[in-house]
Amino acid sequence: MKKFKLGEFKIKKADPQQLTDKLLLVNLYITQGLTLFIGLIWILLQKRNPIHILNFPDSVHFVYWGLGLAAIMFAVDFLLTHIVPEDSMDDGGINELLFGNRPLWHIVVISAVVAVCEELLFRGAIQHSLGPYWTSILFAVIHVRYLRHWIPTGWVFLSSYGLGYIYIHSGSLWAPILCHFLIDLFSGMVIRYRRVS
């Protein structure tokens, strides 16, 4: 049996330009699959039912919360892009690679998968244990590509806190899922169609 040496692992900064489209998508879907799996396990360890958490509400009340926060986030994001220098909001080019040449149907699929998986883990599982503040810190840290600049890191933290807030006040996980989906969809479409124009 071959011995495993920890010293053989070397972590180096990945250059987004070295990623192929296929590798980027595989990485995205594996990461989201792990996020979903961890979220489900965490919820089960809390002795809660994931199906109950994802029950679709009888009222459309959650839609107002999701749309309302999304509108606020769009407005703030619009202001940030016009006030803050572009290099301060740089994510290393990952979003450009992910959405730049993607067809609209695939942007919708990616946005839906990310919204459901991340909200189930962060709002559905972690927030139940740690509350919205610590969940938002963890959410900002997980979005490591933004950590090089304090403005996008702060924006990810505030966005996460807003998602936690509407989850608490709407009483439904579908409010932050809807908001998260709309933000990712809009961002993906802006990147995709800005590039075309």
Coordinates of N, CA and C in Angstrom, one line a residue:
M1 N 0.8 -1.2 0.0 CA 0.0 0.0 0.0 C 0.9 1.2 0.0
K2 N 0.6 2.2 -0.9 CA 1.4 3.4 -1.0 C 1.0 4.4 0.1
K3 N 2.1 4.9 0.7 CA 1.8 5.8 1.8 C 1.5 7.2 1.2
F4 N 0.6 7.9 1.9 CA 0.2 9.2 1.5 C 1.0 10.2 2.3
K5 N 1.6 11.2 1.6 CA 2.4 12.2 2.3 C 1.7 13.5 2.1
L6 N 1.4 14.2 3.2 CA 0.7 15.5 3.1 C 1.6 16.5 2.4
G7 N 2.9 16.4 2.6 CA 3.8 17.4 2.0 C 3.8 17.4 0.5
E8 N 3.2 16.3 -0.1 CA 3.2 16.2 -1.6 C 2.1 17.2 -2.2
F9 N 1.2 17.6 -1.4 CA 0.1 18.5 -1.9 C 0.7 19.9 -1.9
K10 N 0.5 20.6 -3.0 CA 0.9 22.0 -3.2 C -0.4 22.8 -3.6
I11 N -0.6 23.8 -2.8 CA -1.8 24.7 -3.2 C -1.2 25.9 -3.9
K12 N -1.7 26.2 -5.1 CA -1.2 27.4 -5.8 C -2.4 28.1 -6.3
K13 N -2.3 29.4 -6.5 CA -3.3 30.2 -7.0 C -3.7 29.8 -8.4
A14 N -5.0 29.5 -8.6 CA -5.5 29.1 -9.9 C -5.7 30.4 -10.8
D15 N -5.3 30.3 -12.0 CA -5.5 31.4 -12.9 C -6.8 31.0 -13.7
P16 N -7.8 31.9 -13.6 CA -9.1 31.5 -14.3 C -9.0 31.3 -15.7
Q17 N -7.9 31.9 -16.4 CA -7.8 31.7 -17.8 C -7.3 30.3 -18.1
Q18 N -6.8 29.6 -17.1 CA -6.4 28.2 -17.4 C -7.5 27.2 -17.3
L19 N -8.7 27.7 -16.8 CA -9.8 26.8 -16.7 C -10.5 26.6 -18.0
T20 N -10.8 25.4 -18.4 CA -11.6 25.2 -19.6 C -13.1 25.3 -19.2
D21 N -13.9 25.5 -20.2 CA -15.4 25.6 -19.9 C -15.9 24.3 -19.2
K22 N -15.5 23.2 -19.7 CA -15.9 21.9 -19.1 C -15.5 21.8 -17.7
L23 N -14.2 22.1 -17.4 CA -13.7 22.0 -16.0 C -14.4 23.0 -15.1
L24 N -14.7 24.2 -15.6 CA -15.4 25.2 -14.8 C -16.8 24.6 -14.4
L25 N -17.5 24.1 -15.4 CA -18.9 23.6 -15.1 C -18.9 22.4 -14.2
V26 N -17.9 21.5 -14.4 CA -17.8 20.3 -13.6 C -17.5 20.7 -12.1
N27 N -16.6 21.7 -11.9 CA -16.3 22.2 -10.6 C -17.6 22.8 -10.0
L28 N -18.3 23.6 -10.8 CA -19.5 24.3 -10.3 C -20.5 23.2 -9.8
Y29 N -20.8 22.3 -10.6 CA -21.9 21.3 -10.3 C -21.5 20.4 -9.2
I30 N -20.2 20.0 -9.1 CA -19.7 19.2 -8.0 C -19.8 20.0 -6.7
T31 N -19.3 21.2 -6.7 CA -19.4 22.1 -5.5 C -20.8 22.2 -5.1
Q32 N -21.8 22.5 -6.0 CA -23.2 22.6 -5.6 C -23.8 21.3 -5.1
G33 N -23.3 20.2 -5.7 CA -23.8 18.9 -5.2 C -23.3 18.7 -3.7
L34 N -22.1 19.0 -3.5 CA -21.6 18.9 -2.1 C -22.3 19.8 -1.1
T35 N -22.5 21.0 -1.6 CA -23.3 22.0 -0.8 C -24.7 21.4 -0.4
L36 N -25.4 20.9 -1.4 CA -26.7 20.3 -1.2 C -26.6 19.1 -0.2
F37 N -25.6 18.2 -0.4 CA -25.4 17.1 0.5 C -25.1 17.5 1.9
I38 N -24.2 18.4 2.1 CA -23.9 18.9 3.4 C -25.1 19.5 4.1
G39 N -25.8 20.3 3.3 CA -27.0 21.0 3.9 C -28.1 19.9 4.3
L40 N -28.3 18.9 3.5 CA -29.3 17.9 3.9 C -28.8 17.1 5.1
I41 N -27.5 16.7 5.2 CA -27.0 16.0 6.3 C -27.1 16.9 7.6
W42 N -26.7 18.2 7.5 CA -26.8 19.1 8.6 C -28.2 19.2 9.1
I43 N -29.2 19.3 8.2 CA -30.6 19.5 8.6 C -31.1 18.2 9.3
L44 N -30.7 17.0 8.8 CA -31.0 15.8 9.4 C -30.4 15.6 10.8
L45 N -29.2 16.1 11.0 CA -28.5 16.0 12.3 C -29.2 17.0 13.3
Q46 N -29.9 18.0 12.8 CA -30.7 18.9 13.6 C -32.0 18.3 14.0
K47 N -32.3 17.0 13.5 CA -33.5 16.3 13.7 C -34.7 17.1 13.1
R48 N -34.4 17.7 11.9 CA -35.4 18.4 11.1 C -35.6 17.7 9.8
N49 N -36.8 17.9 9.2 CA -37.1 17.3 7.9 C -36.8 18.2 6.8
P50 N -35.9 17.9 5.9 CA -35.5 18.8 4.7 C -36.7 19.0 3.8
I51 N -37.6 18.0 3.7 CA -38.8 18.1 2.8 C -39.7 19.2 3.4
H52 N -39.8 19.2 4.7 CA -40.7 20.2 5.4 C -40.1 21.6 5.2
I53 N -38.8 21.7 5.2 CA -38.2 23.0 5.0 C -38.4 23.5 3.6
L54 N -38.4 22.6 2.6 CA -38.6 23.0 1.3 C -40.1 23.0 0.8
N55 N -41.0 22.7 1.7 CA -42.4 22.8 1.4 C -42.7 24.1 0.7
F56 N -43.5 24.1 -0.4 CA -43.9 25.3 -1.0 C -45.0 26.0 -0.2
P57 N -44.9 27.2 0.2 CA -45.9 27.9 1.0 C -47.2 28.0 0.3
D58 N -48.3 28.0 1.1 CA -49.7 28.2 0.6 C -49.9 29.6 0.1
S59 N -49.2 30.6 0.7 CA -49.4 32.0 0.4 C -48.2 32.5 -0.5
V60 N -48.5 33.5 -1.3 CA -47.5 34.1 -2.2 C -46.7 35.2 -1.4
H61 N -46.9 35.3 -0.1 CA -46.3 36.3 0.7 C -44.8 36.3 0.5
F62 N -44.2 35.1 0.4 CA -42.7 35.0 0.3 C -42.2 35.7 -1.0
V63 N -43.1 35.7 -2.0 CA -42.6 36.4 -3.3 C -42.3 37.9 -3.1
Y64 N -43.1 38.5 -2.2 CA -42.9 39.9 -2.0 C -41.6 40.2 -1.3
W65 N -41.3 39.3 -0.3 CA -40.0 39.4 0.4 C -38.8 39.2 -0.6
G66 N -38.9 38.1 -1.4 CA -37.9 37.8 -2.4 C -37.7 38.9 -3.4
L67 N -38.8 39.4 -4.0 CA -38.7 40.4 -5.0 C -38.2 41.7 -4.4
G68 N -38.7 42.0 -3.2 CA -38.3 43.3 -2.5 C -36.8 43.4 -2.3
L69 N -36.3 42.3 -1.7 CA -34.8 42.3 -1.4 C -34.1 42.3 -2.7
A70 N -34.5 41.6 -3.7 CA -33.8 41.6 -5.0 C -33.8 43.0 -5.6
A71 N -34.9 43.7 -5.5 CA -34.9 45.1 -6.1 C -33.9 46.0 -5.3
I72 N -33.9 45.9 -4.0 CA -32.9 46.6 -3.2 C -31.5 46.3 -3.6
M73 N -31.2 45.0 -3.8 CA -29.9 44.5 -4.1 C -29.5 45.0 -5.5
F74 N -30.4 45.0 -6.5 CA -30.2 45.5 -7.8 C -29.8 46.9 -7.8
A75 N -30.5 47.7 -7.0 CA -30.3 49.2 -6.9 C -28.9 49.4 -6.3
V76 N -28.6 48.7 -5.2 CA -27.3 48.9 -4.5 C -26.1 48.5 -5.5
D77 N -26.3 47.4 -6.1 CA -25.3 46.8 -7.1 C -25.1 47.8 -8.2
F78 N -26.2 48.4 -8.7 CA -26.1 49.4 -9.8 C -25.3 50.6 -9.3
L79 N -25.5 51.1 -8.1 CA -24.8 52.2 -7.5 C -23.3 51.9 -7.3
L80 N -23.0 50.7 -6.8 CA -21.7 50.2 -6.6 C -20.9 50.2 -7.9
T81 N -21.5 49.7 -9.0 CA -20.8 49.6 -10.2 C -20.5 51.0 -10.8
H82 N -21.2 52.0 -10.4 CA -21.0 53.3 -11.0 C -20.1 54.2 -10.0
I83 N -20.0 53.8 -8.8 CA -19.2 54.6 -7.8 C -17.9 54.0 -7.5
V84 N -17.8 52.7 -7.4 CA -16.6 52.0 -7.0 C -15.7 51.7 -8.2
P85 N -14.4 51.8 -8.1 CA -13.6 51.4 -9.2 C -13.8 50.0 -9.6
E86 N -13.7 49.7 -10.9 CA -14.1 48.4 -11.4 C -13.1 47.3 -10.8
D87 N -11.8 47.6 -10.7 CA -10.9 46.6 -10.1 C -11.2 46.3 -8.7
S88 N -11.9 47.1 -8.0 CA -12.3 46.8 -6.6 C -13.4 45.8 -6.5
M89 N -14.1 45.6 -7.6 CA -15.2 44.6 -7.6 C -14.9 43.4 -8.3
D90 N -13.6 43.2 -8.7 CA -13.1 42.1 -9.5 C -13.2 40.8 -8.7
D91 N -13.7 39.8 -9.4 CA -13.8 38.4 -8.8 C -12.8 37.5 -9.4
G92 N -11.8 38.0 -10.1 CA -10.8 37.2 -10.8 C -11.2 36.7 -12.1
G93 N -12.4 37.1 -12.6 CA -12.8 36.7 -14.0 C -13.7 35.5 -14.0
I94 N -14.0 34.9 -12.8 CA -14.8 33.7 -12.8 C -16.2 33.9 -13.3
N95 N -16.9 34.9 -12.9 CA -18.2 35.1 -13.4 C -18.3 35.4 -14.9
E96 N -17.2 36.1 -15.4 CA -17.2 36.3 -16.9 C -17.0 35.0 -17.6
L97 N -16.1 34.1 -17.1 CA -15.9 32.8 -17.7 C -17.2 31.9 -17.6
L98 N -17.9 32.0 -16.4 CA -19.0 31.2 -16.2 C -20.2 31.6 -17.1
F99 N -20.5 32.9 -17.2 CA -21.7 33.3 -17.9 C -21.4 33.9 -19.3
G100 N -20.2 34.3 -19.6 CA -19.9 35.1 -20.8 C -20.4 34.5 -22.1
N101 N -20.3 33.2 -22.3 CA -20.7 32.6 -23.5 C -21.9 31.6 -23.3
R102 N -22.5 31.6 -22.2 CA -23.5 30.6 -21.8 C -24.9 31.0 -22.4
P103 N -25.6 30.0 -23.0 CA -26.9 30.3 -23.5 C -27.9 30.6 -22.3
L104 N -28.9 31.3 -22.6 CA -29.9 31.8 -21.6 C -30.4 30.6 -20.8
W105 N -30.8 29.5 -21.4 CA -31.4 28.4 -20.6 C -30.4 27.9 -19.6
H106 N -29.1 27.9 -19.9 CA -28.1 27.4 -19.0 C -27.8 28.4 -17.9
I107 N -27.9 29.7 -18.1 CA -27.8 30.7 -17.1 C -29.0 30.5 -16.1
V108 N -30.2 30.2 -16.6 CA -31.3 29.9 -15.7 C -31.1 28.7 -14.9
V109 N -30.6 27.6 -15.5 CA -30.3 26.4 -14.7 C -29.3 26.6 -13.6
I110 N -28.2 27.3 -14.0 CA -27.1 27.5 -13.0 C -27.6 28.4 -11.9
S111 N -28.4 29.4 -12.2 CA -28.9 30.3 -11.2 C -29.9 29.5 -10.2
A112 N -30.7 28.6 -10.8 CA -31.6 27.9 -10.0 C -30.9 26.9 -9.1
V113 N -29.9 26.2 -9.6 CA -29.2 25.2 -8.9 C -28.4 25.8 -7.7
V114 N -27.7 26.9 -8.0 CA -26.9 27.6 -7.0 C -27.9 28.2 -5.9
A115 N -29.0 28.8 -6.3 CA -29.9 29.3 -5.3 C -30.5 28.3 -4.4
V116 N -30.9 27.2 -4.9 CA -31.5 26.1 -4.1 C -30.4 25.5 -3.2
C117 N -29.3 25.1 -3.7 CA -28.3 24.4 -2.9 C -27.7 25.3 -1.8
E118 N -27.3 26.5 -2.2 CA -26.7 27.4 -1.2 C -27.7 27.9 -0.1
E119 N -28.9 28.2 -0.5 CA -29.9 28.6 0.5 C -30.3 27.5 1.4
L120 N -30.4 26.3 0.9 CA -30.7 25.1 1.8 C -29.6 25.0 2.8
L121 N -28.3 25.1 2.4 CA -27.2 24.9 3.4 C -27.2 26.1 4.3
F122 N -27.1 27.3 3.7 CA -26.8 28.5 4.6 C -28.0 29.0 5.4
R123 N -29.1 29.2 4.7 CA -30.3 29.6 5.5 C -31.0 28.5 6.1
G124 N -31.2 27.3 5.4 CA -31.9 26.2 6.0 C -31.2 25.5 7.1
A125 N -29.9 25.3 7.0 CA -29.2 24.5 8.0 C -28.3 25.4 8.9
I126 N -27.4 26.1 8.3 CA -26.4 26.8 9.2 C -27.1 27.9 10.0
Q127 N -28.0 28.7 9.4 CA -28.6 29.8 10.1 C -29.4 29.3 11.3
H128 N -30.0 28.1 11.1 CA -30.7 27.5 12.2 C -29.9 27.3 13.4
S129 N -28.6 27.0 13.2 CA -27.6 26.7 14.3 C -26.9 28.0 14.8
L130 N -26.5 28.8 13.8 CA -25.6 30.0 14.2 C -26.2 31.3 14.1
G131 N -27.4 31.4 13.5 CA -28.1 32.7 13.4 C -27.6 33.4 12.1
P132 N -28.2 34.5 11.7 CA -27.9 35.2 10.5 C -26.5 35.9 10.4
Y133 N -26.1 36.4 11.6 CA -24.8 37.1 11.6 C -23.6 36.2 11.2
W134 N -23.5 35.1 12.0 CA -22.3 34.2 11.8 C -22.5 33.4 10.5
T135 N -23.7 33.2 10.1 CA -24.0 32.5 8.8 C -23.5 33.4 7.7
S136 N -23.7 34.7 7.8 CA -23.3 35.7 6.8 C -21.8 35.8 6.7
I137 N -21.1 35.7 7.8 CA -19.6 35.8 7.8 C -19.1 34.5 7.1
L138 N -19.7 33.4 7.4 CA -19.3 32.1 6.7 C -19.6 32.2 5.2
F139 N -20.7 32.7 4.9 CA -21.1 32.9 3.5 C -20.1 33.7 2.7
A140 N -19.7 34.8 3.4 CA -18.7 35.7 2.7 C -17.3 35.0 2.6
V141 N -17.0 34.2 3.6 CA -15.7 33.5 3.5 C -15.7 32.4 2.4
I142 N -16.8 31.8 2.3 CA -17.0 30.7 1.3 C -16.8 31.3 -0.1
H143 N -17.3 32.6 -0.3 CA -17.2 33.2 -1.6 C -15.8 33.8 -1.7
V144 N -14.8 33.0 -1.6 CA -13.4 33.3 -1.5 C -12.9 34.2 -2.6
R145 N -13.4 34.1 -3.8 CA -12.9 34.9 -4.9 C -13.1 36.4 -4.7
Y146 N -14.0 36.8 -3.8 CA -14.2 38.2 -3.5 C -13.4 38.7 -2.3
L147 N -12.7 37.9 -1.6 CA -12.0 38.2 -0.4 C -10.8 39.2 -0.7
R148 N -10.4 39.3 -1.9 CA -9.2 40.2 -2.2 C -9.5 41.7 -2.0
H149 N -10.8 42.0 -2.0 CA -11.2 43.4 -1.9 C -12.3 43.5 -0.8
W150 N -12.3 44.5 0.0 CA -13.2 44.6 1.1 C -14.6 45.0 0.7
I151 N -14.8 45.7 -0.5 CA -16.1 46.1 -0.9 C -17.0 45.0 -1.3
P152 N -16.5 44.1 -2.2 CA -17.4 42.9 -2.6 C -17.5 42.0 -1.4
T153 N -16.5 41.8 -0.5 CA -16.7 41.0 0.6 C -17.8 41.5 1.5
G154 N -17.8 42.8 1.8 CA -18.8 43.4 2.6 C -20.2 43.3 1.9
W155 N -20.2 43.4 0.6 CA -21.5 43.3 -0.1 C -22.0 41.9 0.0
V156 N -21.2 40.9 -0.1 CA -21.6 39.5 0.0 C -22.1 39.3 1.4
F157 N -21.5 39.8 2.4 CA -21.9 39.7 3.8 C -23.3 40.3 4.0
L158 N -23.5 41.6 3.5 CA -24.8 42.2 3.6 C -25.9 41.5 2.9
S159 N -25.5 41.1 1.7 CA -26.5 40.3 0.9 C -27.0 39.1 1.6
S160 N -26.0 38.4 2.2 CA -26.3 37.2 3.0 C -27.2 37.5 4.2
Y161 N -26.8 38.6 4.8 CA -27.6 39.0 6.0 C -29.1 39.3 5.6
G162 N -29.2 40.0 4.5 CA -30.5 40.3 3.9 C -31.3 39.0 3.6
L163 N -30.6 38.0 3.0 CA -31.3 36.7 2.7 C -31.8 36.0 4.0
G164 N -30.9 36.1 5.0 CA -31.3 35.5 6.3 C -32.5 36.3 7.0
Y165 N -32.5 37.6 6.8 CA -33.6 38.4 7.3 C -34.9 38.1 6.7
I166 N -34.9 38.0 5.4 CA -36.2 37.6 4.7 C -36.6 36.2 5.0
Y167 N -35.7 35.3 5.2 CA -36.0 34.0 5.6 C -36.8 34.0 6.9
I168 N -36.2 34.7 7.9 CA -36.9 34.8 9.2 C -38.3 35.4 9.1
H169 N -38.4 36.5 8.4 CA -39.6 37.3 8.4 C -40.7 36.7 7.4
S170 N -40.3 36.0 6.4 CA -41.2 35.4 5.5 C -41.7 34.0 6.0
G171 N -40.8 33.4 6.8 CA -41.1 32.1 7.3 C -41.0 31.0 6.3
S172 N -40.4 31.3 5.1 CA -40.2 30.3 4.0 C -38.8 30.4 3.4
L173 N -38.2 29.3 3.2 CA -36.9 29.2 2.5 C -37.0 29.7 1.1
W174 N -38.2 29.7 0.5 CA -38.4 30.1 -0.9 C -38.2 31.5 -1.1
A175 N -38.3 32.4 -0.1 CA -38.1 33.8 -0.2 C -36.6 34.1 -0.5
P176 N -35.6 33.6 0.3 CA -34.2 33.8 -0.1 C -33.8 33.0 -1.4
I177 N -34.4 31.8 -1.6 CA -34.1 31.1 -2.9 C -34.5 32.0 -4.1
L178 N -35.7 32.5 -4.0 CA -36.2 33.4 -5.1 C -35.3 34.6 -5.3
C179 N -34.9 35.3 -4.2 CA -34.0 36.4 -4.3 C -32.7 36.0 -4.9
H180 N -32.1 35.0 -4.3 CA -30.8 34.5 -4.8 C -30.8 34.2 -6.3
F181 N -31.9 33.5 -6.7 CA -32.0 33.1 -8.1 C -32.1 34.3 -9.0
L182 N -32.9 35.3 -8.6 CA -33.0 36.5 -9.4 C -31.7 37.3 -9.5
I183 N -31.0 37.4 -8.4 CA -29.7 38.1 -8.4 C -28.7 37.4 -9.4
D184 N -28.6 36.1 -9.2 CA -27.7 35.3 -10.1 C -28.1 35.4 -11.6
L185 N -29.4 35.2 -11.8 CA -29.9 35.3 -13.2 C -29.6 36.6 -13.8
F186 N -30.0 37.7 -13.1 CA -29.8 39.0 -13.6 C -28.3 39.3 -13.9
S187 N -27.4 38.9 -12.9 CA -26.0 39.1 -13.1 C -25.5 38.3 -14.3
G188 N -25.9 37.1 -14.4 CA -25.5 36.2 -15.5 C -25.9 36.8 -16.8
M189 N -27.1 37.3 -16.9 CA -27.6 37.9 -18.2 C -26.9 39.2 -18.5
V190 N -26.6 40.0 -17.5 CA -25.8 41.2 -17.8 C -24.4 40.9 -18.3
I191 N -23.8 39.9 -17.7 CA -22.4 39.5 -18.2 C -22.6 39.0 -19.6
R192 N -23.5 38.1 -19.8 CA -23.7 37.5 -21.1 C -24.0 38.5 -22.2
Y193 N -25.0 39.3 -22.0 CA -25.5 40.2 -23.1 C -24.7 41.5 -23.2
R194 N -24.0 41.9 -22.1 CA -23.1 43.0 -22.2 C -21.9 42.7 -23.1
R195 N -21.5 41.4 -23.0 CA -20.4 40.9 -23.9 C -20.8 40.9 -25.3
V196 N -22.0 40.5 -25.6 CA -22.5 40.5 -27.0 C -22.6 41.9 -27.6
S197 N -23.0 42.9 -26.8 CA -23.2 44.2 -27.3 C -21.8 44.9 -27.4

